[in-house]
Amino acid sequence: GVAPSDASPDEGVVEDLPLVDEKAVEQLTEGLISHYLPDLQRSKSALQELTQNQVVLLETLEQEISKFKECNSIVDINALFSEAKHYHNKLVNIRNEMMMLHEKTSKLKVSGINI
């Protein structure tokens, strides 16, 4: 078997690090930024476009919903009208019956029968 080493794998790494050159760090940072920035800007504009599209979609949906609400109210109005028609017919029938009854009673009175 392999004898376990007493030395930690991290040992000596800190001493091996060179002194950090700030100019090099700056250049690396600028390089990274210039490398990733165009992609980030493209992503940003794509997200903005997506957000605008969502706003348009939401507005369209709201318009459609309001149309459906109008349709429902129209259906309610139609139901109301047909109900009104139904009750109007009932009233007409009742009036006709009353007139018939009135004619009958008038005829009976003319015949001399007291009611």
XYZ file of C-alpha atoms in Angstrom:
115
model
C 0.000 0.000 0.000
C 0.885 3.665 -0.319
C 2.070 5.278 2.911
C -0.144 8.262 3.833
C 1.740 11.541 3.545
C 1.785 13.810 6.576
C 1.969 16.942 4.419
C -1.354 18.644 3.617
C -1.969 19.158 -0.123
C -2.423 22.909 0.486
C 0.856 23.225 2.312
C 3.349 25.585 0.712
C 0.797 27.027 -1.803
C 0.631 30.431 -0.099
C 4.390 30.798 -0.215
C 4.381 29.927 -3.934
C 1.948 32.734 -4.913
C 3.755 35.541 -6.743
C 3.132 39.161 -5.805
C -0.059 40.348 -7.486
C 0.589 42.822 -10.297
C -2.259 45.321 -10.080
C -1.776 46.415 -13.694
C -2.143 42.810 -14.846
C -5.297 42.402 -12.736
C -6.731 45.576 -14.282
C -5.944 44.361 -17.802
C -7.409 40.920 -17.087
C -10.536 42.536 -15.664
C -10.906 44.777 -18.714
C -10.342 41.770 -20.952
C -13.020 39.759 -19.157
C -15.451 42.682 -19.221
C -14.886 43.328 -22.931
C -15.347 39.601 -23.556
C -18.616 39.229 -21.617
C -20.116 42.724 -21.966
C -21.508 42.327 -25.537
C -23.287 39.116 -24.515
C -24.651 40.782 -21.393
C -25.857 43.771 -23.416
C -27.521 41.451 -25.922
C -29.158 39.595 -23.045
C -30.308 42.893 -21.557
C -31.903 44.068 -24.810
C -33.487 40.625 -25.303
C -34.947 40.814 -21.777
C -36.249 44.342 -22.426
C -37.907 43.167 -25.629
C -39.406 40.204 -23.792
C -40.717 42.502 -21.053
C -42.266 44.847 -23.637
C -43.877 41.879 -25.388
C -45.292 40.692 -22.063
C -46.751 44.141 -21.397
C -48.409 44.123 -24.834
C -49.687 40.589 -24.229
C -51.137 41.562 -20.843
C -52.888 44.595 -22.352
C -54.320 42.424 -25.130
C -55.524 39.862 -22.584
C -57.192 42.593 -20.533
C -58.977 43.838 -23.666
C -60.138 40.287 -24.477
C -61.353 39.809 -20.892
C -63.330 43.059 -21.060
C -64.856 41.862 -24.381
C -65.928 38.625 -22.677
C -67.436 40.640 -19.824
C -69.372 42.716 -22.370
C -70.571 39.518 -24.067
C -71.762 38.174 -20.724
C -73.657 41.356 -19.988
C -75.208 41.183 -23.498
C -76.291 37.595 -22.770
C -77.808 38.819 -19.483
C -79.624 41.629 -21.331
C -80.956 39.153 -23.900
C -82.214 36.914 -21.091
C -83.851 39.941 -19.488
C -85.573 40.880 -22.759
C -86.881 37.380 -23.369
C -88.161 37.295 -19.777
C -89.825 40.682 -20.270
C -91.425 39.380 -23.479
C -92.708 36.318 -21.617
C -94.261 38.424 -18.838
C -95.680 40.865 -21.385
C -97.444 37.955 -23.110
C -98.799 36.801 -19.760
C -100.127 40.308 -19.076
C -101.740 40.466 -22.514
C -103.425 37.110 -21.873
C -104.654 38.243 -18.455
C -106.006 41.480 -19.985
C -107.829 39.491 -22.702
C -109.336 37.191 -20.059
C -110.432 40.210 -18.011
C -112.058 41.757 -21.085
C -113.851 38.489 -21.843
C -115.042 38.265 -18.244
C -116.166 41.896 -18.414
C -118.117 41.202 -21.623
C -119.720 38.130 -20.053
C -120.736 40.037 -16.934
C -122.070 42.894 -19.081
C -124.167 40.450 -21.123
C -125.432 38.820 -17.927
C -126.439 42.235 -16.540
C -128.204 43.066 -19.787
C -130.042 39.754 -19.519
C -131.299 40.980 -16.183
C -129.397 38.609 -13.975
C -127.944 40.331 -10.949
C -124.487 39.241 -9.908
